[in-house]
Amino acid sequence: MSEIDYKAFETAIDGIKQRTMAKVGSHDAAYIRKVIRRQRYCEWSGRLLLMTVFIHPALWVVGVLLLALAKILENMEIGHNVMHGQYDWMNDKHINSKSYEWDIACDGASWNRVHNYEHHTYTNVIGKDRDFGYGLLRLSSDFRWRVKNLWQFITYFNLSVLFQWGVSYHELAGERVFFGKKKDNRRDCVNHGELKRRFFSKGARQLIKDYVIFPAIAGPMFLWVIAGNAIANSLRNLWTSTIIFCGHFTEHVHTFTSESIENESLGHWYYRQGLGSSNIQGKHWFHVLTGHLSFQIEHHLFPDMPSSRYQEVAPQVQTVFKEFGIPYNTGSFWTQYSGVVKRILRYSLPDKKQVTTV
């Protein structure tokens, strides 16, 4: 690590960013608007088909899949990236990070505090990045082993199925709003009353929309619509959770201490982002469905760059990493997912030399 010229590395990565951002314009605006149009076609056709089960059950199945696809596109390629400010330069109030609210139980402002700022600033820094394991999973030896870690694969599965609610509750859990003693190093960004109000109001809006309003519109088909919405939400949760875990918790991602980032230069920050993330290889359609988070390394290096540019810059980033002798963590979906599973299982057991605490 000491042999890396961080200043030269910074200059090389900055060069990629500057050359790419100079090209951002009408092509990128047309791309995100096309994705939004297709997402809306999928959502409304899916919701209509859920109510046509009396014609043929296959129509209901297609409706479920279209609605799940719409929710995935909205959360991943639209919501996540818009809220990162990737399209603020368009000055379109409908896709601006300051006002966009996504179709998920998590309040956008909470996500911006915990993920957009905290996670992207302190990526994988133990004690500062609450996204690393989400406070539920032990994913490195930096954390003390506890008995509950024995069944953390079950915890991981439950978190994946209910992922939107896990993300929604994430900040409240970290701030010990309902349970537990507040940690000494935590300083309130938002008072607990406001956190609870936004948690319940956003969650209620999502529940009312999917399980009251649209079923009511369906009349006698209301149970089919409730079931279809529940399955579509579950498919979206499983997909988003899997992609996010493959981008952050594969076998070879690194963790960092607070001391290691003292007086951190931008070059070292770039270096940490690269080692703390992992990519997933795939076809173009696969990258779109992941919100281009299959290029998690590029996303962490350039979080405000329009996501559709990640496919373009990834080979350049990989070349720079190779030039500086920095590992570039990429692999097929199954390679990366098996790495996630191995990591969860490995740290579910105590380290051989560690004194365990029950």
GROMACS .gro file of C-alpha atoms in nm:
model
  358
    1MET     CA    1   0.000   0.000   0.000
    2SER     CA    2   0.283   0.240   0.087
    3GLU     CA    3   0.422   0.204  -0.265
    4ILE     CA    4   0.111   0.353  -0.427
    5ASP     CA    5   0.149   0.709  -0.549
    6TYR     CA    6  -0.187   0.834  -0.426
    7LYS     CA    7  -0.147   1.175  -0.589
    8ALA     CA    8  -0.084   1.021  -0.930
    9PHE     CA    9  -0.372   0.778  -0.871
   10GLU     CA   10  -0.599   1.072  -0.783
   11THR     CA   11  -0.495   1.257  -1.097
   12ALA     CA   12  -0.569   0.953  -1.315
   13ILE     CA   13  -0.915   0.895  -1.163
   14ASP     CA   14  -0.996   1.267  -1.175
   15GLY     CA   15  -0.903   1.266  -1.541
   16ILE     CA   16  -1.156   0.994  -1.617
   17LYS     CA   17  -1.425   1.186  -1.429
   18GLN     CA   18  -1.353   1.520  -1.596
   19ARG     CA   19  -1.343   1.376  -1.948
   20THR     CA   20  -1.669   1.189  -1.894
   21MET     CA   21  -1.860   1.466  -1.717
   22ALA     CA   22  -1.766   1.701  -2.001
   23LYS     CA   23  -1.973   1.479  -2.233
   24VAL     CA   24  -2.283   1.461  -2.010
   25GLY     CA   25  -2.581   1.628  -2.173
   26SER     CA   26  -2.878   1.560  -2.399
   27HIS     CA   27  -2.795   1.191  -2.444
   28ASP     CA   28  -2.808   1.132  -2.069
   29ALA     CA   29  -3.128   1.338  -2.032
   30ALA     CA   30  -3.295   1.137  -2.307
   31TYR     CA   31  -3.181   0.813  -2.143
   32ILE     CA   32  -3.329   0.879  -1.799
   33ARG     CA   33  -3.655   1.011  -1.949
   34LYS     CA   34  -3.683   0.696  -2.161
   35VAL     CA   35  -3.632   0.480  -1.851
   36ILE     CA   36  -3.901   0.677  -1.665
   37ARG     CA   37  -4.148   0.634  -1.953
   38ARG     CA   38  -4.086   0.260  -1.968
   39GLN     CA   39  -4.112   0.229  -1.590
   40ARG     CA   40  -4.453   0.398  -1.601
   41TYR     CA   41  -4.573   0.175  -1.885
   42CYS     CA   42  -4.470  -0.130  -1.683
   43GLU     CA   43  -4.635  -0.006  -1.365
   44TRP     CA   44  -4.970   0.088  -1.509
   45SER     CA   45  -4.998  -0.212  -1.741
   46GLY     CA   46  -4.898  -0.435  -1.449
   47ARG     CA   47  -5.159  -0.282  -1.218
   48LEU     CA   48  -5.430  -0.317  -1.486
   49LEU     CA   49  -5.342  -0.680  -1.557
   50LEU     CA   50  -5.368  -0.767  -1.186
   51MET     CA   51  -5.740  -0.690  -1.217
   52THR     CA   52  -5.793  -0.911  -1.525
   53VAL     CA   53  -5.742  -1.244  -1.351
   54PHE     CA   54  -6.107  -1.327  -1.425
   55ILE     CA   55  -6.013  -1.344  -1.797
   56HIS     CA   56  -5.713  -1.575  -1.751
   57PRO     CA   57  -5.479  -1.640  -1.453
   58ALA     CA   58  -5.174  -1.595  -1.680
   59LEU     CA   59  -5.261  -1.227  -1.716
   60TRP     CA   60  -5.231  -1.189  -1.339
   61VAL     CA   61  -4.888  -1.353  -1.344
   62VAL     CA   62  -4.772  -1.116  -1.620
   63GLY     CA   63  -4.915  -0.827  -1.417
   64VAL     CA   64  -4.714  -0.928  -1.110
   65LEU     CA   65  -4.392  -0.951  -1.310
   66LEU     CA   66  -4.449  -0.615  -1.482
   67LEU     CA   67  -4.524  -0.447  -1.150
   68ALA     CA   68  -4.212  -0.600  -0.993
   69LEU     CA   69  -4.008  -0.482  -1.292
   70ALA     CA   70  -4.152  -0.131  -1.254
   71LYS     CA   71  -4.065  -0.122  -0.884
   72ILE     CA   72  -3.710  -0.243  -0.955
   73LEU     CA   73  -3.656   0.020  -1.225
   74GLU     CA   74  -3.801   0.293  -1.004
   75ASN     CA   75  -3.591   0.206  -0.701
   76MET     CA   76  -3.264   0.119  -0.876
   77GLU     CA   77  -3.216   0.307  -1.204
   78ILE     CA   78  -3.439   0.605  -1.126
   79GLY     CA   79  -3.485   0.669  -0.752
   80HIS     CA   80  -3.141   0.573  -0.625
   81ASN     CA   81  -2.955   0.760  -0.897
   82VAL     CA   82  -3.178   1.069  -0.900
   83MET     CA   83  -3.140   1.099  -0.522
   84HIS     CA   84  -2.763   1.087  -0.566
   85GLY     CA   85  -2.798   1.407  -0.769
   86GLN     CA   86  -2.694   1.247  -1.097
   87TYR     CA   87  -2.953   1.447  -1.292
   88ASP     CA   88  -2.971   1.771  -1.093
   89TRP     CA   89  -2.795   1.948  -1.380
   90MET     CA   90  -3.113   1.902  -1.589
   91ASN     CA   91  -3.301   2.148  -1.360
   92ASP     CA   92  -3.609   1.925  -1.385
   93LYS     CA   93  -3.800   1.943  -1.056
   94HIS     CA   94  -3.942   1.594  -1.111
   95ILE     CA   95  -3.601   1.426  -1.113
   96ASN     CA   96  -3.409   1.647  -0.872
   97SER     CA   97  -3.236   1.507  -0.565
   98LYS     CA   98  -3.380   1.783  -0.345
   99SER     CA   99  -3.741   1.687  -0.408
  100TYR     CA  100  -3.757   1.328  -0.537
  101GLU     CA  101  -3.930   1.071  -0.316
  102TRP     CA  102  -3.898   0.710  -0.426
  103ASP     CA  103  -4.149   0.422  -0.426
  104ILE     CA  104  -4.020   0.245  -0.116
  105ALA     CA  105  -4.099   0.250   0.256
  106CYS     CA  106  -3.775   0.432   0.342
  107ASP     CA  107  -3.803   0.808   0.382
  108GLY     CA  108  -3.577   0.972   0.123
  109ALA     CA  109  -3.426   1.220   0.370
  110SER     CA  110  -3.327   0.936   0.605
  111TRP     CA  111  -3.165   0.746   0.320
  112ASN     CA  112  -2.972   1.057   0.216
  113ARG     CA  113  -2.829   1.096   0.566
  114VAL     CA  114  -2.734   0.733   0.631
  115HIS     CA  115  -2.648   0.608   0.283
  116ASN     CA  116  -2.579   0.901   0.054
  117TYR     CA  117  -2.363   1.091   0.301
  118GLU     CA  118  -2.249   0.850   0.574
  119HIS     CA  119  -2.192   0.534   0.369
  120HIS     CA  120  -2.040   0.707   0.067
  121THR     CA  121  -1.812   0.924   0.281
  122TYR     CA  122  -1.696   0.657   0.528
  123THR     CA  123  -1.724   0.348   0.308
  124ASN     CA  124  -1.644   0.037   0.515
  125VAL     CA  125  -1.485   0.238   0.797
  126ILE     CA  126  -1.578   0.038   1.105
  127GLY     CA  127  -1.780   0.243   1.350
  128LYS     CA  128  -1.861   0.515   1.096
  129ASP     CA  129  -2.033   0.331   0.809
  130ARG     CA  130  -2.354   0.182   0.950
  131ASP     CA  131  -2.432   0.018   0.615
  132PHE     CA  132  -2.156  -0.236   0.673
  133GLY     CA  133  -2.366  -0.527   0.803
  134TYR     CA  134  -2.658  -0.294   0.882
  135GLY     CA  135  -2.604  -0.356   1.254
  136LEU     CA  136  -2.749  -0.705   1.206
  137LEU     CA  137  -2.474  -0.910   1.043
  138ARG     CA  138  -2.116  -0.976   1.148
  139LEU     CA  139  -1.921  -0.953   0.821
  140SER     CA  140  -1.564  -0.909   0.942
  141SER     CA  141  -1.338  -0.980   1.239
  142ASP     CA  142  -1.365  -0.613   1.333
  143PHE     CA  143  -1.682  -0.706   1.521
  144ARG     CA  144  -1.704  -0.920   1.833
  145TRP     CA  145  -1.870  -1.255   1.778
  146ARG     CA  146  -2.201  -1.313   1.954
  147VAL     CA  147  -2.426  -1.617   1.977
  148LYS     CA  148  -2.685  -1.452   1.750
  149ASN     CA  149  -2.428  -1.463   1.469
  150LEU     CA  150  -2.475  -1.840   1.449
  151TRP     CA  151  -2.807  -1.793   1.269
  152GLN     CA  152  -2.717  -1.474   1.082
  153PHE     CA  153  -2.778  -1.639   0.745
  154ILE     CA  154  -3.144  -1.667   0.845
  155THR     CA  155  -3.127  -1.302   0.955
  156TYR     CA  156  -2.983  -1.215   0.613
  157PHE     CA  157  -3.265  -1.399   0.434
  158ASN     CA  158  -3.532  -1.226   0.643
  159LEU     CA  159  -3.366  -0.889   0.581
  160SER     CA  160  -3.368  -0.957   0.205
  161VAL     CA  161  -3.737  -1.047   0.196
  162LEU     CA  162  -3.827  -0.736   0.398
  163PHE     CA  163  -3.551  -0.519   0.260
  164GLN     CA  164  -3.749  -0.198   0.208
  165TRP     CA  165  -3.855  -0.207   0.573
  166GLY     CA  166  -3.501  -0.283   0.688
  167VAL     CA  167  -3.371   0.019   0.496
  168SER     CA  168  -3.659   0.227   0.635
  169TYR     CA  169  -3.582   0.130   0.995
  170HIS     CA  170  -3.203   0.150   0.955
  171GLU     CA  171  -3.149   0.503   1.090
  172LEU     CA  172  -3.397   0.457   1.377
  173ALA     CA  173  -3.222   0.137   1.482
  174GLY     CA  174  -2.881   0.308   1.474
  175GLU     CA  175  -3.011   0.599   1.680
  176ARG     CA  176  -3.177   0.359   1.927
  177VAL     CA  177  -3.509   0.538   1.882
  178PHE     CA  178  -3.724   0.253   2.016
  179PHE     CA  179  -3.482   0.007   2.176
  180GLY     CA  180  -3.138   0.003   2.335
  181LYS     CA  181  -2.898   0.255   2.484
  182LYS     CA  182  -2.777   0.536   2.259
  183LYS     CA  183  -2.409   0.504   2.167
  184ASP     CA  184  -2.175   0.768   2.312
  185ASN     CA  185  -2.037   0.872   1.974
  186ARG     CA  186  -2.378   0.939   1.818
  187ARG     CA  187  -2.497   1.294   1.770
  188ASP     CA  188  -2.858   1.356   1.670
  189CYS     CA  189  -2.900   1.489   1.316
  190VAL     CA  190  -3.277   1.479   1.354
  191ASN     CA  191  -3.474   1.453   1.678
  192HIS     CA  192  -3.636   1.120   1.755
  193GLY     CA  193  -3.990   1.257   1.723
  194GLU     CA  194  -3.924   1.367   1.365
  195LEU     CA  195  -3.758   1.034   1.279
  196LYS     CA  196  -4.061   0.842   1.409
  197ARG     CA  197  -4.307   1.074   1.231
  198ARG     CA  198  -4.137   1.033   0.893
  199PHE     CA  199  -4.087   0.657   0.942
  200PHE     CA  200  -4.455   0.595   1.013
  201SER     CA  201  -4.592   0.844   0.760
  202LYS     CA  202  -4.384   0.714   0.466
  203GLY     CA  203  -4.450   0.351   0.558
  204ALA     CA  204  -4.824   0.417   0.593
  205ARG     CA  205  -4.840   0.585   0.251
  206GLN     CA  206  -4.679   0.283   0.089
  207LEU     CA  207  -4.912   0.038   0.266
  208ILE     CA  208  -5.224   0.240   0.187
  209LYS     CA  209  -5.132   0.271  -0.180
  210ASP     CA  210  -5.057  -0.098  -0.241
  211TYR     CA  211  -5.297  -0.264   0.004
  212VAL     CA  212  -5.596  -0.025   0.029
  213ILE     CA  213  -5.634   0.212  -0.268
  214PHE     CA  214  -5.550  -0.017  -0.561
  215PRO     CA  215  -5.737  -0.317  -0.412
  216ALA     CA  216  -6.039  -0.091  -0.358
  217ILE     CA  217  -6.026   0.015  -0.724
  218ALA     CA  218  -6.021  -0.354  -0.825
  219GLY     CA  219  -6.356  -0.423  -0.654
  220PRO     CA  220  -6.423  -0.799  -0.639
  221MET     CA  221  -6.066  -0.868  -0.756
  222PHE     CA  222  -5.922  -0.696  -0.448
  223LEU     CA  223  -5.763  -1.008  -0.297
  224TRP     CA  224  -5.578  -1.078  -0.624
  225VAL     CA  225  -5.448  -0.721  -0.628
  226ILE     CA  226  -5.332  -0.743  -0.265
  227ALA     CA  227  -5.152  -1.069  -0.338
  228GLY     CA  228  -5.000  -0.932  -0.659
  229ASN     CA  229  -4.870  -0.621  -0.486
  230ALA     CA  230  -4.723  -0.829  -0.201
  231ILE     CA  231  -4.540  -1.060  -0.443
  232ALA     CA  232  -4.415  -0.769  -0.657
  233ASN     CA  233  -4.282  -0.593  -0.347
  234SER     CA  234  -4.111  -0.914  -0.231
  235LEU     CA  235  -3.947  -0.972  -0.571
  236ARG     CA  236  -3.821  -0.611  -0.569
  237ASN     CA  237  -3.688  -0.654  -0.213
  238LEU     CA  238  -3.502  -0.976  -0.298
  239TRP     CA  239  -3.351  -0.828  -0.614
  240THR     CA  240  -3.234  -0.500  -0.460
  241SER     CA  241  -3.095  -0.673  -0.151
  242THR     CA  242  -2.903  -0.926  -0.360
  243ILE     CA  243  -2.749  -0.663  -0.588
  244ILE     CA  244  -2.652  -0.440  -0.297
  245PHE     CA  245  -2.493  -0.728  -0.105
  246CYS     CA  246  -2.301  -0.834  -0.419
  247GLY     CA  247  -2.166  -0.479  -0.447
  248HIS     CA  248  -2.057  -0.443  -0.085
  249PHE     CA  249  -2.011  -0.770   0.099
  250THR     CA  250  -1.832  -1.008  -0.135
  251GLU     CA  251  -1.551  -1.223  -0.004
  252HIS     CA  252  -1.264  -0.984  -0.080
  253VAL     CA  253  -1.394  -0.636   0.003
  254HIS     CA  254  -1.179  -0.455   0.260
  255THR     CA  255  -1.265  -0.279   0.584
  256PHE     CA  256  -1.084   0.020   0.735
  257THR     CA  257  -1.022   0.171   1.075
  258SER     CA  258  -1.099   0.529   1.178
  259GLU     CA  259  -0.727   0.589   1.228
  260SER     CA  260  -0.653   0.487   0.869
  261ILE     CA  261  -0.859   0.776   0.726
  262GLU     CA  262  -0.709   1.054   0.938
  263ASN     CA  263  -0.577   1.325   0.703
  264GLU     CA  264  -0.703   1.115   0.413
  265SER     CA  265  -0.626   1.259   0.069
  266LEU     CA  266  -0.866   1.235  -0.223
  267GLY     CA  267  -0.638   0.979  -0.383
  268HIS     CA  268  -0.654   0.759  -0.075
  269TRP     CA  269  -1.033   0.807  -0.061
  270TYR     CA  270  -1.054   0.682  -0.422
  271TYR     CA  271  -0.836   0.388  -0.322
  272ARG     CA  272  -1.064   0.305  -0.028
  273GLN     CA  273  -1.375   0.324  -0.246
  274GLY     CA  274  -1.220   0.075  -0.489
  275LEU     CA  275  -1.122  -0.175  -0.221
  276GLY     CA  276  -1.455  -0.141  -0.041
  277SER     CA  277  -1.672  -0.224  -0.343
  278SER     CA  278  -1.721  -0.500  -0.600
  279ASN     CA  279  -1.865  -0.518  -0.951
  280ILE     CA  280  -2.091  -0.772  -1.120
  281GLN     CA  281  -2.041  -0.862  -1.486
  282GLY     CA  282  -2.344  -0.895  -1.713
  283LYS     CA  283  -2.536  -0.785  -2.020
  284HIS     CA  284  -2.665  -0.429  -2.075
  285TRP     CA  285  -3.017  -0.515  -1.960
  286PHE     CA  286  -2.875  -0.664  -1.640
  287HIS     CA  287  -2.685  -0.342  -1.564
  288VAL     CA  288  -3.002  -0.137  -1.620
  289LEU     CA  289  -3.199  -0.356  -1.379
  290THR     CA  290  -2.930  -0.313  -1.114
  291GLY     CA  291  -2.947   0.066  -1.157
  292HIS     CA  292  -2.589   0.023  -1.281
  293LEU     CA  293  -2.494  -0.071  -0.924
  294SER     CA  294  -2.332  -0.369  -1.092
  295PHE     CA  295  -2.059  -0.104  -1.141
  296GLN     CA  296  -2.038  -0.042  -0.769
  297ILE     CA  297  -1.669   0.056  -0.788
  298GLU     CA  298  -1.742   0.328  -1.044
  299HIS     CA  299  -2.051   0.435  -0.851
  300HIS     CA  300  -1.843   0.481  -0.536
  301LEU     CA  301  -1.575   0.674  -0.724
  302PHE     CA  302  -1.826   0.896  -0.905
  303PRO     CA  303  -2.161   0.886  -0.716
  304ASP     CA  304  -2.297   1.195  -0.893
  305MET     CA  305  -2.208   1.082  -1.246
  306PRO     CA  306  -2.514   0.968  -1.451
  307SER     CA  307  -2.527   0.593  -1.405
  308SER     CA  308  -2.552   0.516  -1.776
  309ARG     CA  309  -2.192   0.639  -1.805
  310TYR     CA  310  -2.056   0.369  -1.573
  311GLN     CA  311  -2.038   0.112  -1.854
  312GLU     CA  312  -1.826   0.359  -2.050
  313VAL     CA  313  -1.582   0.446  -1.771
  314ALA     CA  314  -1.541   0.101  -1.615
  315PRO     CA  315  -1.270  -0.022  -1.859
  316GLN     CA  316  -1.077   0.302  -1.803
  317VAL     CA  317  -1.101   0.266  -1.425
  318GLN     CA  318  -0.994  -0.098  -1.444
  319THR     CA  319  -0.689   0.001  -1.652
  320VAL     CA  320  -0.587   0.264  -1.395
  321PHE     CA  321  -0.631   0.018  -1.108
  322LYS     CA  322  -0.411  -0.231  -1.292
  323GLU     CA  323  -0.148   0.036  -1.361
  324PHE     CA  324  -0.126   0.119  -0.989
  325GLY     CA  325  -0.142  -0.244  -0.875
  326ILE     CA  326  -0.477  -0.203  -0.699
  327PRO     CA  327  -0.717  -0.503  -0.695
  328TYR     CA  328  -1.029  -0.452  -0.910
  329ASN     CA  329  -1.298  -0.677  -0.765
  330THR     CA  330  -1.526  -0.799  -1.045
  331GLY     CA  331  -1.692  -1.127  -1.138
  332SER     CA  332  -2.006  -1.296  -1.263
  333PHE     CA  333  -2.326  -1.272  -1.063
  334TRP     CA  334  -2.286  -1.623  -0.925
  335THR     CA  335  -1.920  -1.568  -0.837
  336GLN     CA  336  -2.001  -1.254  -0.642
  337TYR     CA  337  -2.314  -1.397  -0.482
  338SER     CA  338  -2.130  -1.709  -0.367
  339GLY     CA  339  -1.870  -1.473  -0.216
  340VAL     CA  340  -2.147  -1.299  -0.020
  341VAL     CA  341  -2.280  -1.630   0.110
  342LYS     CA  342  -1.930  -1.744   0.210
  343ARG     CA  343  -1.868  -1.418   0.396
  344ILE     CA  344  -2.196  -1.439   0.588
  345LEU     CA  345  -2.133  -1.803   0.683
  346ARG     CA  346  -1.765  -1.751   0.765
  347TYR     CA  347  -1.830  -1.475   1.016
  348SER     CA  348  -2.128  -1.651   1.166
  349LEU     CA  349  -1.867  -1.853   1.356
  350PRO     CA  350  -1.611  -1.712   1.602
  351ASP     CA  351  -1.258  -1.645   1.481
  352LYS     CA  352  -1.017  -1.917   1.587
  353LYS     CA  353  -0.793  -1.686   1.790
  354GLN     CA  354  -1.067  -1.463   1.921
  355VAL     CA  355  -1.205  -1.471   2.274
  356THR     CA  356  -1.579  -1.491   2.222
  357THR     CA  357  -1.840  -1.310   2.422
  358VAL     CA  358  -2.185  -1.449   2.477
   0.00000   0.00000   0.00000
